[in-house]
Short mmCIF file of C-alpha atoms in Angstrom, two decimals:
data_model
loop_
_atom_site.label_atom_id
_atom_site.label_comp_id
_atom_site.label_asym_id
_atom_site.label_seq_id
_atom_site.Cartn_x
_atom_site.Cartn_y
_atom_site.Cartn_z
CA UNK Q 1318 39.28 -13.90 -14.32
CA UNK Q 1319 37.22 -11.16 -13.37
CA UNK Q 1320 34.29 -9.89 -16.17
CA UNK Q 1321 31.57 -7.31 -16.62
CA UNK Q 1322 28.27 -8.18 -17.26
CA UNK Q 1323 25.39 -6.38 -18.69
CA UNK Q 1324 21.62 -7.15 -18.33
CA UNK Q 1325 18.81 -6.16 -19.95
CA UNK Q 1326 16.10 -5.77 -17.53
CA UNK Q 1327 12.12 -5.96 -18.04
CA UNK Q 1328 10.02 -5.82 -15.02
CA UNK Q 1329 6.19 -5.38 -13.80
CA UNK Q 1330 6.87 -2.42 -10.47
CA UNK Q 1331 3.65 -3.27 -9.07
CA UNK Q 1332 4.89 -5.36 -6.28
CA UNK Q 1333 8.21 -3.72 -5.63
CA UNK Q 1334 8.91 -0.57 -3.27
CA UNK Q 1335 11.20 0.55 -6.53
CA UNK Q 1336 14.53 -0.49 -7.98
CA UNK Q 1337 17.13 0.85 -5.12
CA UNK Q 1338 17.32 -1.65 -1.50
CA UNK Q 1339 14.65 0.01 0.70
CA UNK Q 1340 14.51 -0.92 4.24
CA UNK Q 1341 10.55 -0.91 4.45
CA UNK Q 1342 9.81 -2.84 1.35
CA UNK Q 1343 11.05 -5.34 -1.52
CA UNK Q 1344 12.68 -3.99 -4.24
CA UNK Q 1345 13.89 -5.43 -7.68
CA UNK Q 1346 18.12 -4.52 -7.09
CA UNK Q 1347 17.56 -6.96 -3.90
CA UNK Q 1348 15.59 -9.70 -5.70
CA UNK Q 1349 17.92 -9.78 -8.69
CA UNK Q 1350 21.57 -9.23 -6.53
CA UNK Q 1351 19.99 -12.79 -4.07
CA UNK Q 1352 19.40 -14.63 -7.80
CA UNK Q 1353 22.64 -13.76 -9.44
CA UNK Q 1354 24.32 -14.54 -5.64
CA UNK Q 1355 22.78 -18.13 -6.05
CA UNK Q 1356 24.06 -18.77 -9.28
CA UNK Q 1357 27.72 -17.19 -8.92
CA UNK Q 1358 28.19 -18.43 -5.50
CA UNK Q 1359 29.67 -15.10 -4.33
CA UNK Q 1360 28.48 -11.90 -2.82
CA UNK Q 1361 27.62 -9.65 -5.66
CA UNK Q 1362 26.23 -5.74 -5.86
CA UNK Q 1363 24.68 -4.80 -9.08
CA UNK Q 1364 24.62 -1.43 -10.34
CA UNK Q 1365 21.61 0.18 -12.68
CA UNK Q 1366 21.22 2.54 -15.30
CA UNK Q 1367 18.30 4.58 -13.21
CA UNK Q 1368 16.53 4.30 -10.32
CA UNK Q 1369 12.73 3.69 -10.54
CA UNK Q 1370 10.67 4.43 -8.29
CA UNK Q 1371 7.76 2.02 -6.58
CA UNK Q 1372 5.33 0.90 -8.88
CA UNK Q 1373 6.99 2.32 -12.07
CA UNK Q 1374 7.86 -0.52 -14.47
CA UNK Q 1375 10.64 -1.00 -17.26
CA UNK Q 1376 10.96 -2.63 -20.58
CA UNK Q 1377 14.56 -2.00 -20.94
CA UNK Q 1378 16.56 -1.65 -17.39
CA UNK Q 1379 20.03 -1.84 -17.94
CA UNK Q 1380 22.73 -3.21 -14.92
CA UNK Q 1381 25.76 -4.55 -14.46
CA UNK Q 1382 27.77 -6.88 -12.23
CA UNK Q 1383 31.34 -7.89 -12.05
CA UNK Q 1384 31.95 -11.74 -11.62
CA UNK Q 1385 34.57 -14.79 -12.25
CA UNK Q 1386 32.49 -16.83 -12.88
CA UNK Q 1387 32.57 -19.06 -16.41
CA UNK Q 1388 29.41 -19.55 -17.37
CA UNK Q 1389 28.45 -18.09 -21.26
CA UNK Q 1390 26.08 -15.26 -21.80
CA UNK Q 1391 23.61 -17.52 -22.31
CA UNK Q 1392 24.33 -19.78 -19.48
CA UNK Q 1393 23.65 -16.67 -17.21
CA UNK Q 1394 20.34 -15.96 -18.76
CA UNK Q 1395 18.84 -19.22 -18.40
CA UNK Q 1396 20.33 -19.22 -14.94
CA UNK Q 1397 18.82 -15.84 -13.79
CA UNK Q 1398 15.29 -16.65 -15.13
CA UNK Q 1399 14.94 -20.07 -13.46
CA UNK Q 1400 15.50 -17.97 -10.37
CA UNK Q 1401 13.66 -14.72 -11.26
CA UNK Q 1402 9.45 -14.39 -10.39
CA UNK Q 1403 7.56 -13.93 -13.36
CA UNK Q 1404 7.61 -10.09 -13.28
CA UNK Q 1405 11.28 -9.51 -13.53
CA UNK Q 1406 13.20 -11.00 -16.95
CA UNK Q 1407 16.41 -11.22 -18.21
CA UNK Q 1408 15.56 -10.32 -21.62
CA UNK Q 1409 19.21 -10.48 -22.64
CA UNK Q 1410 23.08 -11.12 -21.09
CA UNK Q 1411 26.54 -9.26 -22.46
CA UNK Q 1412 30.05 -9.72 -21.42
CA UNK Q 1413 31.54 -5.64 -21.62
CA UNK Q 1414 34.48 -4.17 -21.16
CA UNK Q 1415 35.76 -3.19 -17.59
CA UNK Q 1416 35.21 0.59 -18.70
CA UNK Q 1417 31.22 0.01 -18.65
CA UNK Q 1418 29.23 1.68 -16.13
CA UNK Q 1419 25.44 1.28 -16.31
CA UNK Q 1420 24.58 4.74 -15.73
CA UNK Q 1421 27.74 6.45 -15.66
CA UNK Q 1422 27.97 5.41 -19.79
CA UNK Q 1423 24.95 5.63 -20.47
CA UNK Q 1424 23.67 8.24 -23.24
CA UNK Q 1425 19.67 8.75 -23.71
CA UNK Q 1426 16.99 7.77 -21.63
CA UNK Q 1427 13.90 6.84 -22.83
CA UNK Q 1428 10.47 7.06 -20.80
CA UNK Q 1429 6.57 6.28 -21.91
CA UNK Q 1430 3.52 7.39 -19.77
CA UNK Q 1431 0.44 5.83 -20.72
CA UNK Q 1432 -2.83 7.31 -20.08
CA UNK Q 1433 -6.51 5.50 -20.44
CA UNK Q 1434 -8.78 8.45 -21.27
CA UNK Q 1435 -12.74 7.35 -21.61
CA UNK Q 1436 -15.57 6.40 -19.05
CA UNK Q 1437 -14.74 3.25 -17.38
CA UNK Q 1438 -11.18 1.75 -16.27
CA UNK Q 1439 -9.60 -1.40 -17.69
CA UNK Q 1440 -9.55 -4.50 -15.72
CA UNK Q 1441 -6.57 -6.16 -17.50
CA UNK Q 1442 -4.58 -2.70 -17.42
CA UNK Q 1443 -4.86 -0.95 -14.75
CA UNK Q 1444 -1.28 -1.58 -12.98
CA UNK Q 1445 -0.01 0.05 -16.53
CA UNK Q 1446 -1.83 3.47 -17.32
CA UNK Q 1447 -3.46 6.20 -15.63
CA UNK Q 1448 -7.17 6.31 -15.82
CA UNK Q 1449 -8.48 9.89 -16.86
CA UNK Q 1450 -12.33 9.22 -16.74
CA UNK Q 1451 -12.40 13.61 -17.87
CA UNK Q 1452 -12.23 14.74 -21.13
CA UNK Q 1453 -8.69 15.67 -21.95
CA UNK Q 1454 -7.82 18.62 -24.79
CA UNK Q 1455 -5.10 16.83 -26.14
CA UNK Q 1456 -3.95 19.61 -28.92
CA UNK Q 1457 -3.59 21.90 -25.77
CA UNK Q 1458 -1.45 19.15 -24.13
CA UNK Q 1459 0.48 18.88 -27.50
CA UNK Q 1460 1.47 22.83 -27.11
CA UNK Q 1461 2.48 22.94 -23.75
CA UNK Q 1462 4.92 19.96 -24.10
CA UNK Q 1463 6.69 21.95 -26.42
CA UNK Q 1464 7.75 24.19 -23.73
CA UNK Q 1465 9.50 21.54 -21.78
CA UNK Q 1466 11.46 20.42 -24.65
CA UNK Q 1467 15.16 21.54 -24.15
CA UNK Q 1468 17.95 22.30 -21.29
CA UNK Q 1469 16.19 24.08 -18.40
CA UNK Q 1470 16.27 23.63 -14.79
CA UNK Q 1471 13.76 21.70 -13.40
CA UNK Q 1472 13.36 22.80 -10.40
CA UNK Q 1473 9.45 23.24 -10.94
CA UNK Q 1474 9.28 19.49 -11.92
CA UNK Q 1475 11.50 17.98 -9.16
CA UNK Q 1476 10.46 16.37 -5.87
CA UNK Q 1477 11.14 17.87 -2.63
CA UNK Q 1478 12.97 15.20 -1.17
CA UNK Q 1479 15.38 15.02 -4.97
CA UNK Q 1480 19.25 14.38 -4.27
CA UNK Q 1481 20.37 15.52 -7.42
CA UNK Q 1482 22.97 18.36 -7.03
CA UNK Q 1483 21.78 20.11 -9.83
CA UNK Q 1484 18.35 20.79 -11.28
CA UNK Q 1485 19.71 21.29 -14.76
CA UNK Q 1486 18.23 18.49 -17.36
CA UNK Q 1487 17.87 18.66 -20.87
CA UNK Q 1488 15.15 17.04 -22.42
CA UNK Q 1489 15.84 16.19 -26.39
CA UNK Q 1490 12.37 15.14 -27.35
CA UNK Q 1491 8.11 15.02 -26.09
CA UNK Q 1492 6.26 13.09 -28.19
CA UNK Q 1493 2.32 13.19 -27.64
CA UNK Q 1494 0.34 9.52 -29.24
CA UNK Q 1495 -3.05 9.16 -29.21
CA UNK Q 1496 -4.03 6.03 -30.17
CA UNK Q 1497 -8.14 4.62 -29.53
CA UNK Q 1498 -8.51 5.89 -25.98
CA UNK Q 1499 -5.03 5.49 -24.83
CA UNK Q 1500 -2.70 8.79 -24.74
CA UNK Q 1501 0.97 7.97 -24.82
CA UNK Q 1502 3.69 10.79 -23.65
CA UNK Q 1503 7.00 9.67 -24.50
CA UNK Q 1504 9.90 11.47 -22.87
CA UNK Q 1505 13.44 11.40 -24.38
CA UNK Q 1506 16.51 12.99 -22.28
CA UNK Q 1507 19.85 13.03 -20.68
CA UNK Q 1508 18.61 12.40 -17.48
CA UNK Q 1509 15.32 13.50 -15.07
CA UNK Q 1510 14.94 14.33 -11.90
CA UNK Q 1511 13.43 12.42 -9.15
CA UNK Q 1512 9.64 12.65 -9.59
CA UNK Q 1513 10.68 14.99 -13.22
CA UNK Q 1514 8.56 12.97 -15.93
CA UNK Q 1515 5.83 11.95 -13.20
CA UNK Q 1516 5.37 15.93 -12.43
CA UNK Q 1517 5.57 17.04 -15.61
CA UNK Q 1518 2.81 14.57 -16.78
CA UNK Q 1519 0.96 15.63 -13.92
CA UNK Q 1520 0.73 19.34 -14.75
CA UNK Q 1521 -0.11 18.14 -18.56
CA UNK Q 1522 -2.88 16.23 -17.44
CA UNK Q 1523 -3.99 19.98 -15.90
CA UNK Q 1524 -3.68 21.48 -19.11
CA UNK Q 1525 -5.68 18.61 -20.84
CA UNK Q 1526 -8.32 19.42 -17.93
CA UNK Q 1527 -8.35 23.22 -18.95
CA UNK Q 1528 -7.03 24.03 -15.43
CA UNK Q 1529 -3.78 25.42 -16.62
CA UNK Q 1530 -3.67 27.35 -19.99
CA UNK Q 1531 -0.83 26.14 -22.36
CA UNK Q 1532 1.85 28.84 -22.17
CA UNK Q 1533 1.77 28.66 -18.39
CA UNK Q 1534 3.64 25.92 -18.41
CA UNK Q 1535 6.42 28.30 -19.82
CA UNK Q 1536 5.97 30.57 -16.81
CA UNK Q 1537 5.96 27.10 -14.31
CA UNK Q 1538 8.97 26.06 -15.69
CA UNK Q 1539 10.63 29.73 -14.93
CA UNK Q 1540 9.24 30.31 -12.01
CA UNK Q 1541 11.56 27.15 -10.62
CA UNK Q 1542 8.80 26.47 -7.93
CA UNK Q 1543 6.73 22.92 -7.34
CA UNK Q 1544 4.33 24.50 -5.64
CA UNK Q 1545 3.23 26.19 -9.74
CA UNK Q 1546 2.94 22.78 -11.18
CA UNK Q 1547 0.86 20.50 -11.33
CA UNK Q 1548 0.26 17.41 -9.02
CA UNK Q 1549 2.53 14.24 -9.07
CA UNK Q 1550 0.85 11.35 -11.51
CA UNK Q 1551 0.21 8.44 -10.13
CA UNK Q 1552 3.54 5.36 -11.01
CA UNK Q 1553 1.86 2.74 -12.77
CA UNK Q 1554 1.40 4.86 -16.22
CA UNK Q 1555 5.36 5.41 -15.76
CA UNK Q 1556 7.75 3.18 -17.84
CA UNK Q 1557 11.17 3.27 -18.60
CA UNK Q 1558 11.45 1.83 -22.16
CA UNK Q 1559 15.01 1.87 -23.32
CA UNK Q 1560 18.77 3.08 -22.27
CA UNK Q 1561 20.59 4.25 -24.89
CA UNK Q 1562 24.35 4.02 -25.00
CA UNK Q 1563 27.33 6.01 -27.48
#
């Protein structure tokens, strides 16, 4: 008999052109379909929760994939992570019903950008944050979040090349850490927009510079043009932490 199954998904982007099959590069949908095709025996497409893009990591992915096979939840997970490189993991396996859809269910989204701000880069971490070797005005940063916060459209924030038929989004929540010399931006939303959190961190790293006051991004965001905001940040800070699901 047929069944759904749900994964839990952590992964280190560095080495992968992204989640979604790309033609000129590896991606972690085609490493992860080949592993679970070796240990169901059958030809298998999985289907995610979001699409990251290359370089961007995740500590909570979630997929699915429909299979007969009979192996237990945790028959699966052992499986999968014999087979898996050491940057993608399993962290956990779920039989669901037939009505589950990875992103089509799904509720809230959950994102973290991590930025090193001080003089010198970090050897150990620097496939995980954005360095920032400038001073950064954080309390500015903290106001012009604010103005991001709610149901707009996006347009400003969105990448040229976006597929998304409408630039509407609502974002619930923009929480602003700063902990030691590491700034941590934690998005919280329906959905974003292709290149959405990596833009808007982009033009909030301006504002931290002084280059843009703090109530322009109000006027960015209305003015529904890219060309207003700031530049796109740089993957590796980018992490999608956790899918959440009514």
């Amino acid at each position: 008999m047929e069944r759904k199954i749900k994964l839990l998904i952590e992964y280190e982007g560095s080495a992968y052109h992204g989640w979604q099959f790309q033609s000129n590069g590896i991606t972690v949908q085609e490493v992860l379909e080949k592993c679970i095709q070796k240990t169901v025996k059958q030809k298998t497409t999985i289907h995610s929760s979001s699409r990251t893009d290359a370089g961007v990591h995740a500590e909570g992915m979630v997929a699915h994939f429909t299979s007969d096979s009979n192996m237990t939840e945790g028959e699966f997970m052992r499986a999968l992570n014999s087979l898996l490189p050491h940057d993608i993991v399993i962290k956990e396996v779920s039989f669901v019903s037939m009505k589950f859809d990875a992103r089509r269910s799904a509720g809230k989204k959950i994102y973290r950008y991590t930025i090193l701000n001080r003089d010198y880069p970090s050897a150990l971490l620097y496939r995980r944050c954005l360095f920032v070797p400038f001073p950064l005005n954080v309390s500015a940063m903290r106001r012009a979040k604010n103005y991001l916060v709610g149901k707009h459209d996006f347009t400003s924030f969105r990448a040229a090349n976006c597929g998304a038929k409408s630039p509407i989004r609502e974002i619930y929540k923009i929480d602003l850490l700063k902990k030691g010399d590491f700034i941590y931006l934690i998005f919280e939303g329906g959905g974003f927009l292709k290149h959405m959190v990596r833009n808007m961190v982009g033009t909030l790293v301006q504002v931290g510079r002084d280059k843009i006051q703090a109530s322009d991004v109000k006027l960015i965001l209305d003015s529904k043009d890219r060309q207003k905001a700031g530049p796109t940040a740089e993957p590796q800070g980018l992490c999608l932490v956790k899918v959440e699901y009514p």
